[in-house]
PDB file of C-alpha atoms in Angstrom:
ATOM      1  CA  MET A 248     -22.106  -3.406 -43.410  1.00 47.00           C
ATOM      2  CA  PRO A 249     -17.776  -3.640 -44.015  1.00 50.00           C
ATOM      3  CA  GLN A 250     -16.009  -5.250 -40.495  1.00 55.00           C
ATOM      4  CA  THR A 251     -12.715  -4.032 -40.054  1.00 70.00           C
ATOM      5  CA  ILE A 252     -12.176  -4.952 -36.319  1.00 80.00           C
ATOM      6  CA  PRO A 253     -10.555  -8.234 -35.829  1.00 82.00           C
ATOM      7  CA  LEU A 254     -11.796 -11.009 -33.609  1.00 84.00           C
ATOM      8  CA  ASP A 255      -8.265 -10.486 -31.198  1.00 84.00           C
ATOM      9  CA  TYR A 256      -9.171  -7.032 -30.762  1.00 87.00           C
ATOM     10  CA  TYR A 257     -12.034  -7.554 -28.612  1.00 90.00           C
ATOM     11  CA  LEU A 258     -10.891 -10.687 -26.730  1.00 89.00           C
ATOM     12  CA  LEU A 259      -7.663  -8.858 -26.389  1.00 89.00           C
ATOM     13  CA  LEU A 260      -9.820  -5.952 -24.420  1.00 93.00           C
ATOM     14  CA  SER A 261     -11.885  -8.322 -22.136  1.00 93.00           C
ATOM     15  CA  GLY A 262      -8.688  -9.688 -20.974  1.00 92.00           C
ATOM     16  CA  ALA A 263      -7.385  -6.353 -20.128  1.00 92.00           C
ATOM     17  CA  LEU A 264     -10.865  -5.619 -18.578  1.00 94.00           C
ATOM     18  CA  PHE A 265     -10.349  -8.960 -16.537  1.00 93.00           C
ATOM     19  CA  THR A 266      -7.393  -8.234 -14.925  1.00 92.00           C
ATOM     20  CA  ILE A 267      -7.927  -4.893 -14.386  1.00 92.00           C
ATOM     21  CA  GLY A 268     -11.199  -6.574 -12.450  1.00 93.00           C
ATOM     22  CA  ALA A 269      -9.483  -8.802 -11.300  1.00 91.00           C
ATOM     23  CA  VAL A 270      -6.334  -6.060  -9.565  1.00 89.00           C
ATOM     24  CA  GLY A 271      -9.167  -4.774  -8.328  1.00 90.00           C
ATOM     25  CA  VAL A 272     -11.032  -7.464  -6.166  1.00 89.00           C
ATOM     26  CA  LEU A 273      -7.118  -8.152  -4.706  1.00 86.00           C
ATOM     27  CA  THR A 274      -6.579  -4.931  -3.560  1.00 85.00           C
ATOM     28  CA  ARG A 275      -9.938  -3.496  -2.561  1.00 84.00           C
ATOM     29  CA  ARG A 276     -10.409  -3.976   1.201  1.00 82.00           C
ATOM     30  CA  ASN A 277     -14.278  -2.662   0.847  1.00 86.00           C
ATOM     31  CA  ALA A 278     -16.997  -5.301   0.327  1.00 89.00           C
ATOM     32  CA  ILE A 279     -18.483  -3.490  -1.859  1.00 91.00           C
ATOM     33  CA  MET A 280     -15.355  -1.971  -4.032  1.00 91.00           C
ATOM     34  CA  MET A 281     -14.843  -6.063  -4.049  1.00 91.00           C
ATOM     35  CA  PHE A 282     -18.303  -6.458  -5.534  1.00 93.00           C
ATOM     36  CA  MET A 283     -18.661  -4.097  -8.017  1.00 93.00           C
ATOM     37  CA  CYS A 284     -14.912  -5.079  -8.997  1.00 94.00           C
ATOM     38  CA  ILE A 285     -16.259  -8.954 -10.139  1.00 94.00           C
ATOM     39  CA  GLU A 286     -19.457  -7.062 -11.831  1.00 93.00           C
ATOM     40  CA  LEU A 287     -16.581  -5.785 -13.676  1.00 94.00           C
ATOM     41  CA  MET A 288     -14.634  -9.374 -13.932  1.00 94.00           C
ATOM     42  CA  LEU A 289     -18.450 -10.957 -14.758  1.00 94.00           C
ATOM     43  CA  ASN A 290     -19.101  -7.744 -17.650  1.00 95.00           C
ATOM     44  CA  SER A 291     -15.785  -8.883 -19.657  1.00 95.00           C
ATOM     45  CA  VAL A 292     -15.891 -12.412 -19.633  1.00 95.00           C
ATOM     46  CA  ASN A 293     -20.019 -11.080 -21.055  1.00 95.00           C
ATOM     47  CA  LEU A 294     -18.004  -9.598 -23.841  1.00 95.00           C
ATOM     48  CA  THR A 295     -15.989 -11.928 -25.214  1.00 94.00           C
ATOM     49  CA  LEU A 296     -19.184 -14.897 -25.419  1.00 95.00           C
ATOM     50  CA  VAL A 297     -20.979 -11.742 -27.604  1.00 93.00           C
ATOM     51  CA  ALA A 298     -18.248 -11.538 -29.511  1.00 92.00           C
ATOM     52  CA  PHE A 299     -17.391 -14.850 -30.174  1.00 91.00           C
ATOM     53  CA  SER A 300     -21.083 -15.627 -30.738  1.00 91.00           C
ATOM     54  CA  SER A 301     -21.500 -13.415 -33.827  1.00 89.00           C
ATOM     55  CA  TYR A 302     -18.445 -13.470 -35.046  1.00 88.00           C
ATOM     56  CA  LEU A 303     -19.310 -17.554 -35.441  1.00 87.00           C
ATOM     57  CA  GLY A 304     -22.899 -15.909 -36.548  1.00 86.00           C
ATOM     58  CA  ASP A 305     -23.680 -18.980 -33.443  1.00 87.00           C
ATOM     59  CA  SER A 306     -26.603 -17.170 -30.928  1.00 88.00           C
ATOM     60  CA  ALA A 307     -25.891 -20.093 -28.302  1.00 91.00           C
ATOM     61  CA  GLY A 308     -23.229 -17.345 -26.683  1.00 91.00           C
ATOM     62  CA  GLN A 309     -25.842 -14.533 -25.977  1.00 92.00           C
ATOM     63  CA  ILE A 310     -28.487 -17.001 -24.890  1.00 93.00           C
ATOM     64  CA  PHE A 311     -25.278 -17.412 -22.213  1.00 94.00           C
ATOM     65  CA  VAL A 312     -24.501 -14.199 -22.008  1.00 94.00           C
ATOM     66  CA  PHE A 313     -28.337 -14.014 -20.963  1.00 92.00           C
ATOM     67  CA  PHE A 314     -28.027 -16.422 -18.307  1.00 94.00           C
ATOM     68  CA  VAL A 315     -24.868 -14.980 -17.298  1.00 94.00           C
ATOM     69  CA  MET A 316     -26.325 -11.465 -17.080  1.00 93.00           C
ATOM     70  CA  THR A 317     -29.571 -13.551 -14.332  1.00 93.00           C
ATOM     71  CA  VAL A 318     -27.362 -14.877 -12.445  1.00 93.00           C
ATOM     72  CA  ALA A 319     -25.103 -12.245 -11.349  1.00 93.00           C
ATOM     73  CA  ALA A 320     -28.826 -10.420 -10.066  1.00 92.00           C
ATOM     74  CA  ALA A 321     -28.531 -13.005  -8.451  1.00 93.00           C
ATOM     75  CA  GLU A 322     -25.234 -12.932  -6.797  1.00 93.00           C
ATOM     76  CA  ALA A 323     -25.830  -8.567  -6.446  1.00 92.00           C
ATOM     77  CA  ALA A 324     -29.434  -9.229  -4.045  1.00 92.00           C
ATOM     78  CA  VAL A 325     -27.676 -12.221  -2.118  1.00 93.00           C
ATOM     79  CA  GLY A 326     -24.216 -10.369  -2.261  1.00 92.00           C
ATOM     80  CA  LEU A 327     -25.904  -7.181  -1.710  1.00 92.00           C
ATOM     81  CA  ALA A 328     -28.132  -8.113   1.440  1.00 91.00           C
ATOM     82  CA  ILE A 329     -24.668 -10.117   2.636  1.00 90.00           C
ATOM     83  CA  ILE A 330     -22.865  -6.443   2.533  1.00 90.00           C
ATOM     84  CA  LEU A 331     -25.422  -5.100   5.202  1.00 89.00           C
ATOM     85  CA  ALA A 332     -26.233  -8.038   7.389  1.00 88.00           C
ATOM     86  CA  LEU A 333     -22.386  -7.801   7.272  1.00 86.00           C
ATOM     87  CA  PHE A 334     -22.518  -3.908   8.681  1.00 87.00           C
ATOM     88  CA  ARG A 335     -25.287  -4.344  10.829  1.00 85.00           C
ATOM     89  CA  ASN A 336     -23.272  -6.531  12.972  1.00 83.00           C
ATOM     90  CA  LYS A 337     -19.685  -5.809  12.628  1.00 80.00           C
ATOM     91  CA  GLN A 338     -19.846  -2.071  11.685  1.00 81.00           C
ATOM     92  CA  THR A 339     -17.536  -2.420   9.327  1.00 81.00           C
ATOM     93  CA  VAL A 340     -17.315  -3.696   5.342  1.00 82.00           C
ATOM     94  CA  TYR A 341     -13.767  -3.577   5.912  1.00 84.00           C
ATOM     95  CA  VAL A 342     -13.279  -7.660   4.856  1.00 81.00           C
ATOM     96  CA  ASP A 343      -9.832  -8.367   7.087  1.00 78.00           C
ATOM     97  CA  GLU A 344     -11.890  -6.973  10.224  1.00 79.00           C
ATOM     98  CA  VAL A 345     -13.705  -9.747  10.112  1.00 79.00           C
ATOM     99  CA  ASN A 346     -12.474 -13.403  10.466  1.00 76.00           C
ATOM    100  CA  LEU A 347     -15.893 -14.569  11.838  1.00 74.00           C
ATOM    101  CA  MET A 348     -14.764 -17.737   9.769  1.00 72.00           C
ATOM    102  CA  ARG A 349     -11.515 -18.058  10.481  1.00 70.00           C
ATOM    103  CA  TRP A 350      -9.801 -20.869  12.322  1.00 63.00           C
TER     104      TRP A 350
ATOM    105  CA  MET B 243     -11.837   4.576 -39.991  1.00 65.00           C
ATOM    106  CA  SER B 244     -14.792   3.479 -40.935  1.00 81.00           C
ATOM    107  CA  LEU B 245     -17.407   4.077 -38.543  1.00 83.00           C
ATOM    108  CA  ALA B 246     -17.466   1.183 -36.919  1.00 81.00           C
ATOM    109  CA  THR B 247     -13.976   0.694 -36.696  1.00 86.00           C
ATOM    110  CA  ALA B 248     -14.082   4.039 -35.234  1.00 89.00           C
ATOM    111  CA  ALA B 249     -16.595   2.921 -32.569  1.00 91.00           C
ATOM    112  CA  PHE B 250     -14.433   0.429 -31.872  1.00 91.00           C
ATOM    113  CA  PHE B 251     -12.206   2.591 -30.403  1.00 92.00           C
ATOM    114  CA  VAL B 252     -14.015   5.024 -28.941  1.00 94.00           C
ATOM    115  CA  PHE B 253     -15.723   2.413 -26.600  1.00 94.00           C
ATOM    116  CA  ALA B 254     -12.476   0.300 -25.682  1.00 94.00           C
ATOM    117  CA  VAL B 255     -11.307   2.867 -24.968  1.00 95.00           C
ATOM    118  CA  GLY B 256     -13.463   4.513 -22.364  1.00 95.00           C
ATOM    119  CA  ALA B 257     -14.091   1.005 -21.403  1.00 95.00           C
ATOM    120  CA  ILE B 258     -10.822   0.292 -20.281  1.00 94.00           C
ATOM    121  CA  ALA B 259     -10.140   3.742 -18.986  1.00 95.00           C
ATOM    122  CA  THR B 260     -13.208   3.716 -17.298  1.00 95.00           C
ATOM    123  CA  ALA B 261     -12.848   0.142 -15.238  1.00 94.00           C
ATOM    124  CA  ILE B 262      -9.229   2.332 -13.700  1.00 93.00           C
ATOM    125  CA  LEU B 263     -10.480   5.001 -12.258  1.00 93.00           C
ATOM    126  CA  MET B 264     -13.353   2.251 -11.483  1.00 92.00           C
ATOM    127  CA  ILE B 265     -10.754   0.492  -9.069  1.00 90.00           C
ATOM    128  CA  THR B 266      -8.945   3.256  -7.986  1.00 89.00           C
ATOM    129  CA  ARG B 267     -11.179   5.343  -6.411  1.00 87.00           C
ATOM    130  CA  LYS B 268     -11.350   5.887  -2.717  1.00 84.00           C
ATOM    131  CA  SER B 269     -15.023   6.079  -1.813  1.00 86.00           C
ATOM    132  CA  ALA B 270     -18.097   3.702  -3.315  1.00 87.00           C
ATOM    133  CA  ILE B 271     -19.417   6.327  -5.097  1.00 90.00           C
ATOM    134  CA  PRO B 272     -17.128   7.484  -7.335  1.00 92.00           C
ATOM    135  CA  ALA B 273     -16.525   4.388  -8.430  1.00 92.00           C
ATOM    136  CA  ALA B 274     -19.883   3.505  -8.830  1.00 93.00           C
ATOM    137  CA  LEU B 275     -20.507   6.175 -11.102  1.00 94.00           C
ATOM    138  CA  CYS B 276     -17.330   4.902 -12.744  1.00 94.00           C
ATOM    139  CA  LEU B 277     -18.237   1.534 -13.622  1.00 94.00           C
ATOM    140  CA  ILE B 278     -22.092   2.778 -14.981  1.00 95.00           C
ATOM    141  CA  THR B 279     -20.161   4.827 -17.103  1.00 95.00           C
ATOM    142  CA  HIS B 280     -18.235   1.617 -18.334  1.00 95.00           C
ATOM    143  CA  PHE B 281     -21.587  -0.132 -18.817  1.00 95.00           C
ATOM    144  CA  PHE B 282     -22.657   2.082 -21.224  1.00 95.00           C
ATOM    145  CA  CYS B 283     -19.030   2.447 -23.445  1.00 95.00           C
ATOM    146  CA  LEU B 284     -19.921  -2.162 -23.343  1.00 95.00           C
ATOM    147  CA  SER B 285     -23.147  -1.378 -24.735  1.00 95.00           C
ATOM    148  CA  GLY B 286     -21.604   0.278 -26.544  1.00 94.00           C
ATOM    149  CA  LEU B 287     -19.307  -2.178 -28.095  1.00 94.00           C
ATOM    150  CA  TYR B 288     -22.151  -5.045 -27.914  1.00 93.00           C
ATOM    151  CA  LEU B 289     -23.014  -2.929 -30.523  1.00 91.00           C
ATOM    152  CA  THR B 290     -20.052  -2.482 -32.678  1.00 90.00           C
ATOM    153  CA  LEU B 291     -20.940  -6.630 -32.227  1.00 89.00           C
ATOM    154  CA  GLN B 292     -23.696  -5.947 -33.577  1.00 88.00           C
ATOM    155  CA  ALA B 293     -25.801  -7.278 -30.400  1.00 90.00           C
ATOM    156  CA  GLN B 294     -29.032  -4.850 -30.885  1.00 90.00           C
ATOM    157  CA  LEU B 295     -30.351  -6.746 -27.258  1.00 92.00           C
ATOM    158  CA  LEU B 296     -27.902  -7.165 -25.362  1.00 92.00           C
ATOM    159  CA  ALA B 297     -26.938  -3.944 -25.781  1.00 93.00           C
ATOM    160  CA  ALA B 298     -30.394  -2.563 -24.207  1.00 93.00           C
ATOM    161  CA  LEU B 299     -30.781  -5.345 -22.141  1.00 92.00           C
ATOM    162  CA  GLN B 300     -27.003  -4.034 -20.633  1.00 93.00           C
ATOM    163  CA  ILE B 301     -28.615  -0.327 -19.863  1.00 94.00           C
ATOM    164  CA  LEU B 302     -32.035  -1.550 -18.362  1.00 93.00           C
ATOM    165  CA  VAL B 303     -29.961  -4.597 -15.494  1.00 91.00           C
ATOM    166  CA  TYR B 304     -26.539  -3.408 -14.797  1.00 90.00           C
ATOM    167  CA  ALA B 305     -26.282   0.497 -15.094  1.00 90.00           C
ATOM    168  CA  GLY B 306     -29.760   0.129 -14.758  1.00 89.00           C
ATOM    169  CA  ALA B 307     -31.108  -2.390 -12.515  1.00 90.00           C
ATOM    170  CA  ILE B 308     -28.101  -3.675 -10.226  1.00 92.00           C
ATOM    171  CA  MET B 309     -26.562  -0.235 -10.269  1.00 92.00           C
ATOM    172  CA  VAL B 310     -29.064   1.367  -8.706  1.00 92.00           C
ATOM    173  CA  LEU B 311     -28.963  -1.064  -6.207  1.00 91.00           C
ATOM    174  CA  VAL B 312     -25.753  -0.736  -5.536  1.00 91.00           C
ATOM    175  CA  VAL B 313     -26.285   3.195  -5.647  1.00 91.00           C
ATOM    176  CA  PHE B 314     -28.982   2.613  -2.416  1.00 90.00           C
ATOM    177  CA  VAL B 315     -26.679   0.294  -0.175  1.00 89.00           C
ATOM    178  CA  ILE B 316     -23.448   2.142  -0.462  1.00 89.00           C
ATOM    179  CA  MET B 317     -26.057   5.199   1.220  1.00 88.00           C
ATOM    180  CA  LEU B 318     -27.655   2.742   3.596  1.00 86.00           C
ATOM    181  CA  LEU B 319     -24.010   2.179   4.837  1.00 84.00           C
ATOM    182  CA  ASN B 320     -23.071   5.875   4.522  1.00 75.00           C
ATOM    183  CA  LEU B 321     -19.574   4.785   4.572  1.00 71.00           C
ATOM    184  CA  GLY B 322     -16.438   7.084   4.441  1.00 66.00           C
ATOM    185  CA  ASP B 323     -13.350   7.031   2.168  1.00 61.00           C
ATOM    186  CA  GLU B 324     -11.283   4.032   2.184  1.00 61.00           C
ATOM    187  CA  ALA B 325      -8.151   4.455   4.725  1.00 60.00           C
ATOM    188  CA  LYS B 326      -6.668   1.142   5.607  1.00 53.00           C
ATOM    189  CA  ALA B 327      -6.027  -0.029   1.381  1.00 48.00           C
ATOM    190  CA  VAL B 328      -1.915   1.544   1.994  1.00 50.00           C
ATOM    191  CA  LYS B 329      -1.975  -0.435   5.132  1.00 57.00           C
ATOM    192  CA  GLN B 330      -0.290  -3.511   2.514  1.00 58.00           C
ATOM    193  CA  SER B 331       1.048  -1.682  -0.386  1.00 64.00           C
ATOM    194  CA  GLN B 332       3.329  -4.500  -0.662  1.00 74.00           C
ATOM    195  CA  LEU B 333       1.697  -7.302  -1.523  1.00 76.00           C
ATOM    196  CA  ARG B 334       0.120  -4.797  -3.146  1.00 76.00           C
ATOM    197  CA  SER B 335       2.310  -3.649  -5.386  1.00 80.00           C
ATOM    198  CA  VAL B 336       3.410  -7.807  -6.174  1.00 83.00           C
ATOM    199  CA  LEU B 337      -0.004  -7.960  -7.733  1.00 81.00           C
ATOM    200  CA  ILE B 338       0.075  -5.369  -9.984  1.00 82.00           C
ATOM    201  CA  LEU B 339       3.120  -6.782 -10.733  1.00 85.00           C
ATOM    202  CA  VAL B 340       1.686  -9.286 -11.349  1.00 86.00           C
ATOM    203  CA  ALA B 341      -1.316  -8.463 -13.287  1.00 85.00           C
ATOM    204  CA  ALA B 342       1.120  -6.560 -15.066  1.00 85.00           C
ATOM    205  CA  GLY B 343       3.196  -9.717 -16.050  1.00 89.00           C
ATOM    206  CA  VAL B 344      -0.614 -11.488 -17.064  1.00 87.00           C
ATOM    207  CA  MET B 345      -1.098  -8.162 -19.444  1.00 85.00           C
ATOM    208  CA  GLY B 346       2.659  -9.142 -21.124  1.00 87.00           C
ATOM    209  CA  LEU B 347       0.853 -12.696 -21.711  1.00 87.00           C
ATOM    210  CA  GLN B 348      -2.034 -11.493 -23.398  1.00 84.00           C
ATOM    211  CA  LEU B 349      -0.649  -9.281 -25.601  1.00 84.00           C
ATOM    212  CA  PHE B 350       2.203 -10.838 -26.964  1.00 84.00           C
ATOM    213  CA  ALA B 351      -0.518 -14.457 -27.699  1.00 82.00           C
ATOM    214  CA  PHE B 352      -2.948 -11.081 -28.506  1.00 79.00           C
ATOM    215  CA  LEU B 353       0.973 -10.700 -31.296  1.00 80.00           C
ATOM    216  CA  LEU B 354       0.741 -13.725 -32.235  1.00 78.00           C
ATOM    217  CA  ALA B 355      -1.993 -14.905 -33.105  1.00 71.00           C
ATOM    218  CA  GLN B 356      -2.461 -12.050 -35.372  1.00 64.00           C
ATOM    219  CA  GLN B 357      -2.667 -13.708 -38.546  1.00 59.00           C
ATOM    220  CA  SER B 358      -4.676 -16.219 -37.725  1.00 53.00           C
ATOM    221  CA  GLY B 359      -8.132 -14.056 -36.408  1.00 58.00           C
ATOM    222  CA  ARG B 360     -11.463 -13.274 -38.023  1.00 63.00           C
ATOM    223  CA  ALA B 361     -11.325 -10.478 -39.338  1.00 66.00           C
ATOM    224  CA  GLU B 362     -14.604 -10.219 -40.251  1.00 72.00           C
ATOM    225  CA  LEU B 363     -18.548 -10.028 -39.471  1.00 74.00           C
ATOM    226  CA  PRO B 364     -20.153 -12.630 -40.870  1.00 74.00           C
ATOM    227  CA  PRO B 365     -23.192 -11.783 -42.700  1.00 72.00           C
ATOM    228  CA  THR B 366     -25.516 -13.320 -40.049  1.00 74.00           C
ATOM    229  CA  ALA B 367     -24.522 -11.542 -37.516  1.00 73.00           C
ATOM    230  CA  MET B 368     -26.728  -9.237 -37.378  1.00 75.00           C
ATOM    231  CA  LEU B 369     -29.878 -11.963 -37.549  1.00 78.00           C
ATOM    232  CA  VAL B 370     -27.909 -13.686 -34.753  1.00 82.00           C
ATOM    233  CA  GLY B 371     -28.589 -10.683 -32.628  1.00 80.00           C
ATOM    234  CA  SER B 372     -31.712  -9.127 -33.205  1.00 85.00           C
ATOM    235  CA  VAL B 373     -34.548  -9.983 -30.700  1.00 89.00           C
ATOM    236  CA  GLY B 374     -36.706 -12.148 -32.756  1.00 89.00           C
ATOM    237  CA  GLU B 375     -33.746 -14.229 -33.926  1.00 88.00           C
ATOM    238  CA  LEU B 376     -33.113 -15.136 -29.836  1.00 90.00           C
ATOM    239  CA  GLY B 377     -37.002 -15.034 -28.495  1.00 90.00           C
ATOM    240  CA  ARG B 378     -37.094 -17.721 -30.298  1.00 92.00           C
ATOM    241  CA  VAL B 379     -33.908 -19.826 -29.598  1.00 91.00           C
ATOM    242  CA  LEU B 380     -34.470 -19.469 -26.241  1.00 91.00           C
ATOM    243  CA  TYR B 381     -38.016 -20.537 -25.754  1.00 92.00           C
ATOM    244  CA  THR B 382     -36.753 -23.406 -27.116  1.00 93.00           C
ATOM    245  CA  GLU B 383     -33.650 -24.710 -27.453  1.00 92.00           C
ATOM    246  CA  TYR B 384     -32.674 -23.617 -24.078  1.00 93.00           C
ATOM    247  CA  LEU B 385     -36.674 -23.516 -22.649  1.00 94.00           C
ATOM    248  CA  PHE B 386     -35.568 -25.515 -19.582  1.00 94.00           C
ATOM    249  CA  PRO B 387     -32.478 -23.523 -17.722  1.00 93.00           C
ATOM    250  CA  PHE B 388     -34.691 -20.067 -18.623  1.00 93.00           C
ATOM    251  CA  GLU B 389     -37.554 -21.845 -16.646  1.00 94.00           C
ATOM    252  CA  ALA B 390     -33.981 -23.683 -14.612  1.00 94.00           C
ATOM    253  CA  VAL B 391     -33.466 -19.118 -13.684  1.00 94.00           C
ATOM    254  CA  SER B 392     -36.358 -18.488 -12.929  1.00 94.00           C
ATOM    255  CA  LEU B 393     -35.957 -20.323 -10.249  1.00 95.00           C
ATOM    256  CA  LEU B 394     -32.413 -19.046  -9.220  1.00 94.00           C
ATOM    257  CA  LEU B 395     -34.404 -15.844  -8.676  1.00 94.00           C
ATOM    258  CA  LEU B 396     -36.881 -16.894  -6.736  1.00 95.00           C
ATOM    259  CA  ALA B 397     -34.390 -17.777  -4.445  1.00 95.00           C
ATOM    260  CA  ALA B 398     -31.756 -15.405  -4.760  1.00 94.00           C
ATOM    261  CA  VAL B 399     -34.856 -13.354  -3.779  1.00 93.00           C
ATOM    262  CA  VAL B 400     -35.778 -15.187  -0.179  1.00 94.00           C
ATOM    263  CA  GLY B 401     -32.462 -15.713  -0.112  1.00 92.00           C
ATOM    264  CA  ALA B 402     -31.846 -11.895   0.590  1.00 91.00           C
ATOM    265  CA  VAL B 403     -34.911 -11.320   2.429  1.00 90.00           C
ATOM    266  CA  VAL B 404     -33.795 -13.950   4.962  1.00 91.00           C
ATOM    267  CA  ILE B 405     -29.973 -12.893   5.069  1.00 87.00           C
ATOM    268  CA  SER B 406     -30.490  -9.191   4.976  1.00 83.00           C
ATOM    269  CA  LYS B 407     -33.159 -10.116   8.327  1.00 81.00           C
ATOM    270  CA  ARG B 408     -31.080 -11.792  10.714  1.00 68.00           C
ATOM    271  CA  ARG B 409     -28.661 -10.934  13.538  1.00 64.00           C
ATOM    272  CA  LEU B 410     -25.862 -13.222  14.339  1.00 56.00           C
ATOM    273  CA  GLU B 411     -27.435 -13.479  18.455  1.00 58.00           C
ATOM    274  CA  ASP B 412     -30.261 -14.874  16.796  1.00 51.00           C
TER     275      ASP B 412
END
């Protein structure tokens, strides 16, 4: 099956997605929105790994995506637990209203 | 234009559009729905890269498990629209300018590297992304990381229970 899309297109796409995710993390103040933007960034890196893995014919990249997905699942569990605990104690999820660890 | 090329452009435009829609939504539920659509687009992109197993896992793990968890937490918190974000509009425009600069650099590098890039998937790509090959590699070469990751998941489950139970006063 002939494929005519160069690898560079995938890299540019995942770079764009990573930038969008970074802008989201930096501009939003809602902890859940920041969490979802971090997921966006993780996924853009996954796309890079899969693209390299397929174009180089090496399965190591796709194995690495497995582990990134697992870490993302663990991060989702712990991160959402932290957000819930934050909301219980402070009644807010806006990160600039939380200054517990500010010196 | 072949079917694979058309699929790439459809999914790429879809992925970028849903990502931009997601970070500009005011309330969390529409953003979560945009993110789920984004994950489906990424799954389609994995299919254009012949990574069948990861395309299925992307939908099962991300669009299924993780986003259900996120939507449940949004429901538990019962948040209104985000009214605070407009406060620091000065900083915000600076950040967006920096991001646009980074994007410009990426585009520049892309245009420079166009000639030297790899243009075609090797014929082995179909084999590499298959369930059998990935399973074989995962359970032989990467057996130790695989077991270590199960320990990580156990720690995350215990940690999630402990953190969400405790109150600050205790």
